[in-house]
PDB file of C-alpha atoms in Angstrom:
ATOM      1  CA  UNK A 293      -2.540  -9.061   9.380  1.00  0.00           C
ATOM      2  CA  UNK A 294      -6.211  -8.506  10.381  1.00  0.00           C
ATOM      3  CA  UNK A 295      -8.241 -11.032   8.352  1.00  0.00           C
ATOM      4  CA  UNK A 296      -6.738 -11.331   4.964  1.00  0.00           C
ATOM      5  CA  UNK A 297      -4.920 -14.276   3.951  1.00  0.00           C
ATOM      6  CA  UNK A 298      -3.065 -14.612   0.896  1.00  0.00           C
ATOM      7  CA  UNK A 299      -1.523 -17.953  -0.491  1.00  0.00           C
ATOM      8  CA  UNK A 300       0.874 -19.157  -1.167  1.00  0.00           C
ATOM      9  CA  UNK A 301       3.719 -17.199   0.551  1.00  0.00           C
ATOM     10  CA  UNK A 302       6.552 -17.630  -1.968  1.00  0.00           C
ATOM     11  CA  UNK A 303       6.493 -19.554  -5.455  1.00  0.00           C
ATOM     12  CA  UNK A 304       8.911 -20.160  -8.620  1.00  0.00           C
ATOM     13  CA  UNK A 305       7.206 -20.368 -11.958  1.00  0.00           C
ATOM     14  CA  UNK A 306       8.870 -21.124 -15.254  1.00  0.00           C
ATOM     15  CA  UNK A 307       7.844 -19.089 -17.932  1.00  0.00           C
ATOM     16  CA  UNK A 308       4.875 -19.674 -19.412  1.00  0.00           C
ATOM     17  CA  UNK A 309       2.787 -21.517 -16.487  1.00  0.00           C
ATOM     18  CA  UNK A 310      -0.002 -20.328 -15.044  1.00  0.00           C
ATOM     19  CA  UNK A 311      -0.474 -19.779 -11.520  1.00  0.00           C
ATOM     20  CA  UNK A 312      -3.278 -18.438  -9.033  1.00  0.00           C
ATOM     21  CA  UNK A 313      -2.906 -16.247  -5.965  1.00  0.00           C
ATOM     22  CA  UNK A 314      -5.098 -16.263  -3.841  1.00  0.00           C
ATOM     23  CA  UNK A 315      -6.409 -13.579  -1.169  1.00  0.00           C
ATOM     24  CA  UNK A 316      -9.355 -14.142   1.221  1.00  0.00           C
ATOM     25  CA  UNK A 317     -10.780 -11.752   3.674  1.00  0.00           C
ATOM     26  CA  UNK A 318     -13.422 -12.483   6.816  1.00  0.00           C
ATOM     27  CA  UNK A 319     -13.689  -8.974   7.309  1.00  0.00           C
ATOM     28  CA  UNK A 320     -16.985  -8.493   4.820  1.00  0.00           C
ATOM     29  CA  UNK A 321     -15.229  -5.818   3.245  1.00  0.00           C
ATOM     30  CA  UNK A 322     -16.751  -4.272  -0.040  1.00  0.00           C
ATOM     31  CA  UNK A 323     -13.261  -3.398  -1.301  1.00  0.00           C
ATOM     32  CA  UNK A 324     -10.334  -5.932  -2.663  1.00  0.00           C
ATOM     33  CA  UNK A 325      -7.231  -4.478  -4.695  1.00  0.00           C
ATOM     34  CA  UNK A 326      -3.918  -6.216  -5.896  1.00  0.00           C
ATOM     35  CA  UNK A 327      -0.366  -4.224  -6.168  1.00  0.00           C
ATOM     36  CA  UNK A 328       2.400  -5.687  -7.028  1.00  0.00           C
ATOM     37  CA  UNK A 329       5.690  -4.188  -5.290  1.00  0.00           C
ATOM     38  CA  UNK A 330       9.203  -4.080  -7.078  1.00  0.00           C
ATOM     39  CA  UNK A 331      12.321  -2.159  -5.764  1.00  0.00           C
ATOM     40  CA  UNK A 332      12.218   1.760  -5.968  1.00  0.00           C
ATOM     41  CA  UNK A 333       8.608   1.543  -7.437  1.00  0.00           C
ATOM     42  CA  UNK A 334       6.573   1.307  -4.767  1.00  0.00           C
ATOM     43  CA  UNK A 335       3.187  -0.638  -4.754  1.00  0.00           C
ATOM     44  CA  UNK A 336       1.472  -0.246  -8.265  1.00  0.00           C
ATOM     45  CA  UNK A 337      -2.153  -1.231  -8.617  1.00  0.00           C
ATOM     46  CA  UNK A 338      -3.085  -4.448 -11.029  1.00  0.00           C
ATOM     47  CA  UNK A 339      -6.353  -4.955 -10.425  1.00  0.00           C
ATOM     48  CA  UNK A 340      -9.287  -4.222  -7.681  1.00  0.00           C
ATOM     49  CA  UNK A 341     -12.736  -4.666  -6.925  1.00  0.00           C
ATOM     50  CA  UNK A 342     -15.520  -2.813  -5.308  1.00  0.00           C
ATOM     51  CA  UNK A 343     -17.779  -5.110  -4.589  1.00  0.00           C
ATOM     52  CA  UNK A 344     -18.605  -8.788  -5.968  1.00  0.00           C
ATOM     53  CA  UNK A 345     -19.099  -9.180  -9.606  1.00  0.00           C
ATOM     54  CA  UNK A 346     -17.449  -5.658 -10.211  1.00  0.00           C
ATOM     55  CA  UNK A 347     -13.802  -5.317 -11.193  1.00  0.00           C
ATOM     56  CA  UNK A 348     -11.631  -2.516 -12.745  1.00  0.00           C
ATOM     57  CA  UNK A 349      -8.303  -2.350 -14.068  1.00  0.00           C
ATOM     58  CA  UNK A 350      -5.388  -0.498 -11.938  1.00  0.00           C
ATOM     59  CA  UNK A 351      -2.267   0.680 -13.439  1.00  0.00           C
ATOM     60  CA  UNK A 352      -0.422  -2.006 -14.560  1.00  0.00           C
ATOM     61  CA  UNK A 353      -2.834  -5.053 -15.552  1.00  0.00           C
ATOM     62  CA  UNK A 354      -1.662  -6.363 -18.444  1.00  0.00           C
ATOM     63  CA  UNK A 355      -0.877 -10.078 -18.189  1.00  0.00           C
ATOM     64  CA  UNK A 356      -3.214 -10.735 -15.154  1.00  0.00           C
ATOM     65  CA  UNK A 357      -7.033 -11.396 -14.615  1.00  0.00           C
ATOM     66  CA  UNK A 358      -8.952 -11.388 -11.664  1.00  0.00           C
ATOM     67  CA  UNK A 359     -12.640 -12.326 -10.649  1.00  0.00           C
ATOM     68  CA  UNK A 360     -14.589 -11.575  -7.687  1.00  0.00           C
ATOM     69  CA  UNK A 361     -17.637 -14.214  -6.957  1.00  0.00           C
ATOM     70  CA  UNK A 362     -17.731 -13.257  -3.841  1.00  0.00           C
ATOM     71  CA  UNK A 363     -17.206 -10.787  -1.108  1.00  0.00           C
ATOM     72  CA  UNK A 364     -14.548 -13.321   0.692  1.00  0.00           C
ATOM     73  CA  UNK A 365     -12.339 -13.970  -2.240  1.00  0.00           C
ATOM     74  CA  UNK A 366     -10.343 -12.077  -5.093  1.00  0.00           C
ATOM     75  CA  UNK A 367      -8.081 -14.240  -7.140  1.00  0.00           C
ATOM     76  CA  UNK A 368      -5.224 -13.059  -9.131  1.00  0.00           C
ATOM     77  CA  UNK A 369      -4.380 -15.161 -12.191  1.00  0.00           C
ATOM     78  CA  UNK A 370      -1.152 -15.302 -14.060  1.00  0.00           C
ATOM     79  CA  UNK A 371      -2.246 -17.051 -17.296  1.00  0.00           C
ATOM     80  CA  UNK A 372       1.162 -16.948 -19.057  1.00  0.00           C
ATOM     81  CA  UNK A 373       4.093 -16.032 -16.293  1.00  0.00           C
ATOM     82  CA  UNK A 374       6.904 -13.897 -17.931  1.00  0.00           C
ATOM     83  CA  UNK A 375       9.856 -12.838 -15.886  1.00  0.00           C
ATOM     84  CA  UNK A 376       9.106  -9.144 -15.599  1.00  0.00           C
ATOM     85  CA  UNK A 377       6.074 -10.634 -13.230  1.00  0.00           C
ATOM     86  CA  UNK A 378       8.962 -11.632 -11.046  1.00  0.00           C
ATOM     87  CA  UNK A 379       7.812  -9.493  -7.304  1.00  0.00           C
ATOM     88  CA  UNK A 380       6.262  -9.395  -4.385  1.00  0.00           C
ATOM     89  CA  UNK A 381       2.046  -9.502  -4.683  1.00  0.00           C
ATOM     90  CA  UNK A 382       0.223  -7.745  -1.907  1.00  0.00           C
ATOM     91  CA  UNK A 383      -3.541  -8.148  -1.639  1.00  0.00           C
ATOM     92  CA  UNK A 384      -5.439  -5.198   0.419  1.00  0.00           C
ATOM     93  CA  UNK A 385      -8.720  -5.255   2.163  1.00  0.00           C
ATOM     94  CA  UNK A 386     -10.920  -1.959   2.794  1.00  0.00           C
ATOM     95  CA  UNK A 387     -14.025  -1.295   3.736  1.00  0.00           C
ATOM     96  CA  UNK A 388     -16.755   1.410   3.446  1.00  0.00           C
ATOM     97  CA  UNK A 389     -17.642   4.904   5.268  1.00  0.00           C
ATOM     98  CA  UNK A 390     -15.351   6.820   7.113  1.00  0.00           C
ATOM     99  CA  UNK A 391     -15.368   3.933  10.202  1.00  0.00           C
ATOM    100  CA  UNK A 392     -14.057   1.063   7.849  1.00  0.00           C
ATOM    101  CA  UNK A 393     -11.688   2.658   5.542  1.00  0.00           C
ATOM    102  CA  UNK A 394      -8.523   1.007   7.043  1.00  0.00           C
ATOM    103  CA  UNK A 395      -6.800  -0.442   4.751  1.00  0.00           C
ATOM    104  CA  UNK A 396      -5.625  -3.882   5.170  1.00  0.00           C
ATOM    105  CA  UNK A 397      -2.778  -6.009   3.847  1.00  0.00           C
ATOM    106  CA  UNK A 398      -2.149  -9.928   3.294  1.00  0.00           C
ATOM    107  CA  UNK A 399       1.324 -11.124   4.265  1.00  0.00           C
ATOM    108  CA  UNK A 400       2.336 -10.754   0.061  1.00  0.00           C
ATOM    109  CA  UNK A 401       3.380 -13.783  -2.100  1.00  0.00           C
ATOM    110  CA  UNK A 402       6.960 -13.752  -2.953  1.00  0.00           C
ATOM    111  CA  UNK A 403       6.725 -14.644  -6.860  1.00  0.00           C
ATOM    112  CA  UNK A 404      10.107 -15.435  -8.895  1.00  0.00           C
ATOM    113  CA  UNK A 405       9.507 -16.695 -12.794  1.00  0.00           C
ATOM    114  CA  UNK A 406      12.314 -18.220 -14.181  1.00  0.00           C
TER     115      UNK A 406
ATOM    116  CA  UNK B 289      -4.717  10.361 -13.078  1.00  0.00           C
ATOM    117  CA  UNK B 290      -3.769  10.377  -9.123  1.00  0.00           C
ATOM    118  CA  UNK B 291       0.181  10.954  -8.671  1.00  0.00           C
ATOM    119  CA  UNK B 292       1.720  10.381  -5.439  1.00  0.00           C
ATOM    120  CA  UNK B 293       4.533  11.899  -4.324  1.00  0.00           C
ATOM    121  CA  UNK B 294       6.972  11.422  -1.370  1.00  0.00           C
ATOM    122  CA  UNK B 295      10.111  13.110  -0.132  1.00  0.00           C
ATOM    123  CA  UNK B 296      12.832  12.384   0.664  1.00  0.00           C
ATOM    124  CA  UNK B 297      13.433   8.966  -1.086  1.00  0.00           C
ATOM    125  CA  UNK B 298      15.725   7.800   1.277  1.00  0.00           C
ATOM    126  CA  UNK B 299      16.543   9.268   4.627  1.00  0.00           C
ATOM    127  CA  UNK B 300      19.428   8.830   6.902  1.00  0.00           C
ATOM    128  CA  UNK B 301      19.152  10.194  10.496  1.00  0.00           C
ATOM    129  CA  UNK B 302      20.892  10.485  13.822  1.00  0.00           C
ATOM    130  CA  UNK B 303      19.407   9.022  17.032  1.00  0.00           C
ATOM    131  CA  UNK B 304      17.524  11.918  19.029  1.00  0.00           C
ATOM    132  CA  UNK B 305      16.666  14.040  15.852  1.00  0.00           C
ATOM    133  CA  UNK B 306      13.335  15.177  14.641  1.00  0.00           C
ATOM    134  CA  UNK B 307      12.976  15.118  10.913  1.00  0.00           C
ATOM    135  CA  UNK B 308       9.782  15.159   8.913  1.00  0.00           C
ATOM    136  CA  UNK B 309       8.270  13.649   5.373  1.00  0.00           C
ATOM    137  CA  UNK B 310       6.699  14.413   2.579  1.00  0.00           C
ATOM    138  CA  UNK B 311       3.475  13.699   0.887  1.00  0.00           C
ATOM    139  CA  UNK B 312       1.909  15.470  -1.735  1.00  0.00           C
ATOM    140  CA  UNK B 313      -0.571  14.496  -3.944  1.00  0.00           C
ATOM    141  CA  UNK B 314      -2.096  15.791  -7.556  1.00  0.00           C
ATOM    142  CA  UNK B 315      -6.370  15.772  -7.084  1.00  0.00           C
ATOM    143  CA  UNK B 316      -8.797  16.221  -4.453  1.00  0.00           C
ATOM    144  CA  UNK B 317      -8.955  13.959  -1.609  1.00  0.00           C
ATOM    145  CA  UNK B 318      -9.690  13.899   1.931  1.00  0.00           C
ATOM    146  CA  UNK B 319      -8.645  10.049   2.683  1.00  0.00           C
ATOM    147  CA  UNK B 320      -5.172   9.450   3.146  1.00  0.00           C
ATOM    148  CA  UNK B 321      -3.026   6.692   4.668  1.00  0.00           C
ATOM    149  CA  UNK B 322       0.352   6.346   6.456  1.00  0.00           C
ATOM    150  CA  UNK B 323       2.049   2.953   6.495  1.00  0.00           C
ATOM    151  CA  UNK B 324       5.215   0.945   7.869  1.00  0.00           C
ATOM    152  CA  UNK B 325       6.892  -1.584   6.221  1.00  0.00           C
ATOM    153  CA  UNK B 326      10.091  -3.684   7.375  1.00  0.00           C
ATOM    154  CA  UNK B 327      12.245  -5.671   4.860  1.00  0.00           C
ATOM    155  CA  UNK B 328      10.660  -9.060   3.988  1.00  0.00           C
ATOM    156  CA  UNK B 329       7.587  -8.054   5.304  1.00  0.00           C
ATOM    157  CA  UNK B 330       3.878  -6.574   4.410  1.00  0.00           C
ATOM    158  CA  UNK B 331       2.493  -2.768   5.448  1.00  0.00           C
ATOM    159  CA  UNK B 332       1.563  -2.204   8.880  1.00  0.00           C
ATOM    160  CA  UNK B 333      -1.071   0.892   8.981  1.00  0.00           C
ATOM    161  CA  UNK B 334       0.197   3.614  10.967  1.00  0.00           C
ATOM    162  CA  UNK B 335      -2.303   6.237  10.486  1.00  0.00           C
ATOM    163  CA  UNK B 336      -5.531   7.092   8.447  1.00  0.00           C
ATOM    164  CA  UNK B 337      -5.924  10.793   8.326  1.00  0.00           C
ATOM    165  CA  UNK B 338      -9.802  11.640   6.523  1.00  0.00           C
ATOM    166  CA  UNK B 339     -10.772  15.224   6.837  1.00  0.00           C
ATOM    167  CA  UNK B 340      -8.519  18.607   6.377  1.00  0.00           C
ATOM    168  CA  UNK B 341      -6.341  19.629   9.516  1.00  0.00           C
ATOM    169  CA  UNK B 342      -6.608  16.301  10.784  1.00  0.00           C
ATOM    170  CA  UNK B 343      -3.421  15.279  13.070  1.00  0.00           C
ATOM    171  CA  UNK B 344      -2.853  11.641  15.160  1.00  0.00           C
ATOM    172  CA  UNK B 345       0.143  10.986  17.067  1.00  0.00           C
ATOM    173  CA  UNK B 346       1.606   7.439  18.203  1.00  0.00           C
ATOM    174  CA  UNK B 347       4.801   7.633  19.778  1.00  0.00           C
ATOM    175  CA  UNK B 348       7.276   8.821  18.068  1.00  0.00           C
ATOM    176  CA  UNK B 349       5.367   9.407  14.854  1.00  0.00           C
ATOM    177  CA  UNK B 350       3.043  12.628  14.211  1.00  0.00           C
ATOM    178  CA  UNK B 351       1.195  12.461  11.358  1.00  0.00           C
ATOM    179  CA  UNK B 352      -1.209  15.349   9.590  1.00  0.00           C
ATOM    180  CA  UNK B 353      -3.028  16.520   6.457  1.00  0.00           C
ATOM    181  CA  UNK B 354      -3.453  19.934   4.545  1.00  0.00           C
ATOM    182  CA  UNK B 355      -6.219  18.634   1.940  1.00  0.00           C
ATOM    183  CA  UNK B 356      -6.169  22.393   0.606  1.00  0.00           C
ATOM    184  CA  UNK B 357      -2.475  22.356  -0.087  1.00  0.00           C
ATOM    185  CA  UNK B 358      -2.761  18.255  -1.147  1.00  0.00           C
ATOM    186  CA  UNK B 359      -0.102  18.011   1.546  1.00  0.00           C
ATOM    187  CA  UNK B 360       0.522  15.276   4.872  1.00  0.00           C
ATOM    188  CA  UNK B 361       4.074  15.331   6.843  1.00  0.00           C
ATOM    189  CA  UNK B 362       4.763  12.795   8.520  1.00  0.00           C
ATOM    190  CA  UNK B 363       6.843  14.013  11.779  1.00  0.00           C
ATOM    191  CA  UNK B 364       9.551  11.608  13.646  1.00  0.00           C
ATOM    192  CA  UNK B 365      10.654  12.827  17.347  1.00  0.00           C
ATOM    193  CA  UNK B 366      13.952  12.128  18.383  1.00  0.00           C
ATOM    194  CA  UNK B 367      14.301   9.134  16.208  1.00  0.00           C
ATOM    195  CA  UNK B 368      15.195   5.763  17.614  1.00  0.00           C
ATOM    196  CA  UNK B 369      17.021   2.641  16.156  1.00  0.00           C
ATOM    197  CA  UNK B 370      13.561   0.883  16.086  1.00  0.00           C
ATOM    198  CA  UNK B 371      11.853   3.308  13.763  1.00  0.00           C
ATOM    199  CA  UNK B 372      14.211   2.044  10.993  1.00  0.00           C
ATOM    200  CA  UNK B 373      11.828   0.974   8.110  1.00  0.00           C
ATOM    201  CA  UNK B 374      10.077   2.228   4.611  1.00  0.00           C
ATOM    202  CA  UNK B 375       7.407   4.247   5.587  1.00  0.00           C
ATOM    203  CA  UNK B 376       4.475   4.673   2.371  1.00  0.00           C
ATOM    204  CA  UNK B 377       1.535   7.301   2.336  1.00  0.00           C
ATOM    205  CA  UNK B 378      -1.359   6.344  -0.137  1.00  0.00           C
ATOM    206  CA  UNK B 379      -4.334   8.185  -1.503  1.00  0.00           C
ATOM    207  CA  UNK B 380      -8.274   7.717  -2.162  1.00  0.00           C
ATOM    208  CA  UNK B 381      -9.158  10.099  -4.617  1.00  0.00           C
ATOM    209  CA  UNK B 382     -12.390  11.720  -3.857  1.00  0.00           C
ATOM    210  CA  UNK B 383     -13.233  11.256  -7.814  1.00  0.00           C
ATOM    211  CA  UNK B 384     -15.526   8.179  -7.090  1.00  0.00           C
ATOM    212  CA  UNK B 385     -13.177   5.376  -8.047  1.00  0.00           C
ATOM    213  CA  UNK B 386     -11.745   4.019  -5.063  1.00  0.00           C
ATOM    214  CA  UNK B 387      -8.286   3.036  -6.414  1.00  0.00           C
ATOM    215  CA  UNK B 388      -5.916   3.737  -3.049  1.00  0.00           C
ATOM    216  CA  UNK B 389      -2.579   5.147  -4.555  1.00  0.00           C
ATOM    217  CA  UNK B 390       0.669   4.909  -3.221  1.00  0.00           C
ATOM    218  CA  UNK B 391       3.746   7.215  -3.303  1.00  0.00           C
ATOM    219  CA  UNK B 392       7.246   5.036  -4.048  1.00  0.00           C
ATOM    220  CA  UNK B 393       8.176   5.314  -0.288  1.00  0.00           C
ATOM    221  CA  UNK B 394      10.818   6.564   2.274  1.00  0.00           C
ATOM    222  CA  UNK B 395      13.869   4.429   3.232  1.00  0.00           C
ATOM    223  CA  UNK B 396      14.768   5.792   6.937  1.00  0.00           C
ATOM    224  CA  UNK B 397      17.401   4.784   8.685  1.00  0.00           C
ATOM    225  CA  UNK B 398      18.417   5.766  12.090  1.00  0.00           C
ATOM    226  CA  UNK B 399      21.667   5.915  12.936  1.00  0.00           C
ATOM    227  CA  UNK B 400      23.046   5.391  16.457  1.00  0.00           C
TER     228      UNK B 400
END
């Protein structure tokens, strides 16, 4: 997928750790989101930013934290893993104005807590 | 709060028929997405669709948008094994925010 890299692709946790996902873009994209995808839901929003130094909640945040120092990178952190994180984590790149507002998407981390 | 919606969940179809999805959504917008994803693997954008009466083709696939009715259909052509897959419409609301919402997705399978 165009430019966005997330790591790592799949990953067992016991619960309890903490963990970091990571999603980098080379794209210069303003916009950096999280959703997390589990069967018959769809992808649900965690977390996302619009630019560096600004992030919002999505719809379902609780038990992650993310911070955006710069425009390349927007971690997701998993500070005490619990089983219902168990899913896939896509990250999503977009960019601004009508010309840049494709959408798109890392290859997704795989993410099983035990 | 933006709501999503898609139609039919799941959708089983014969080779060589034409079939169409849903997508409607609950606020103003006038940026919405189309997107393909196989099992195991991430989206692939099909189609970005940004002003009212706006239509793209590729294919097979025919996709359009009716921001007055908060409506986009997603048309298939006489389907084909290979267009198997989920397919996902999200939404920008035009409310400032830029959250990109996503309706829970269409199983299609075609059946030979």
């Amino acid at each position: 997928n165009a430019g966005v890299t997330q790591t790592p692709k799949f990953q067992v946790l016991k619960t309890g750790q903490s963990m970091t996902l990571q999603c980098a873009q080379d794209m210069n994209h303003e916009y950096m989101s999280w959703y997390r995808q589990d069967p018959g839901m769809g992808l649900r929003l965690i977390h996302y930013s619009v630019g560096a130094g600004i992030t919002d909640q999505g719809e379902v945040p609780n038990g992650y934290n993310v911070s955006r120092s710069t425009t390349e990178d927007f971690p997701l952190r998993l500070l005490s893993a619990a089983p219902s994180q168990t899913s896939v984590y896509f990250c999503a790149v977009r960019g601004q104005g009508s010309m840049n507002t494709e959408a798109f998407f890392g290859q997704g981390t795989r993410l099983t807590v035990v | 709060e933006l709501k999503v919606e898609q139609n039919p969940l799941f959708l089983s179809m014969q080779e060589g028929k034409n079939y169409t999805i849903y997508c409607n959504y609950s606020t103003t917008s006038d940026r919405l997405y189309w997107y393909r994803q196989d099992p195991g693997k991430s989206l692939e954008s099909l189609f970005v669709l940004l002003s009212n009466g706006a239509v793209k083709q590729e294919g097979r696939l025919m996709a359009s948008l009716d921001t007055k009715a908060r409506l986009s259909t997603l048309h298939i052509t006489a389907a084909v094994h290979d267009l198997s897959a989920t397919y996902f419409c999200a939404v920008v609301s035009n409310f400032g925010n830029e959250k990109l919402t996503f309706g829970t997705g269409t199983r299609l399978t075609i059946i030979p």
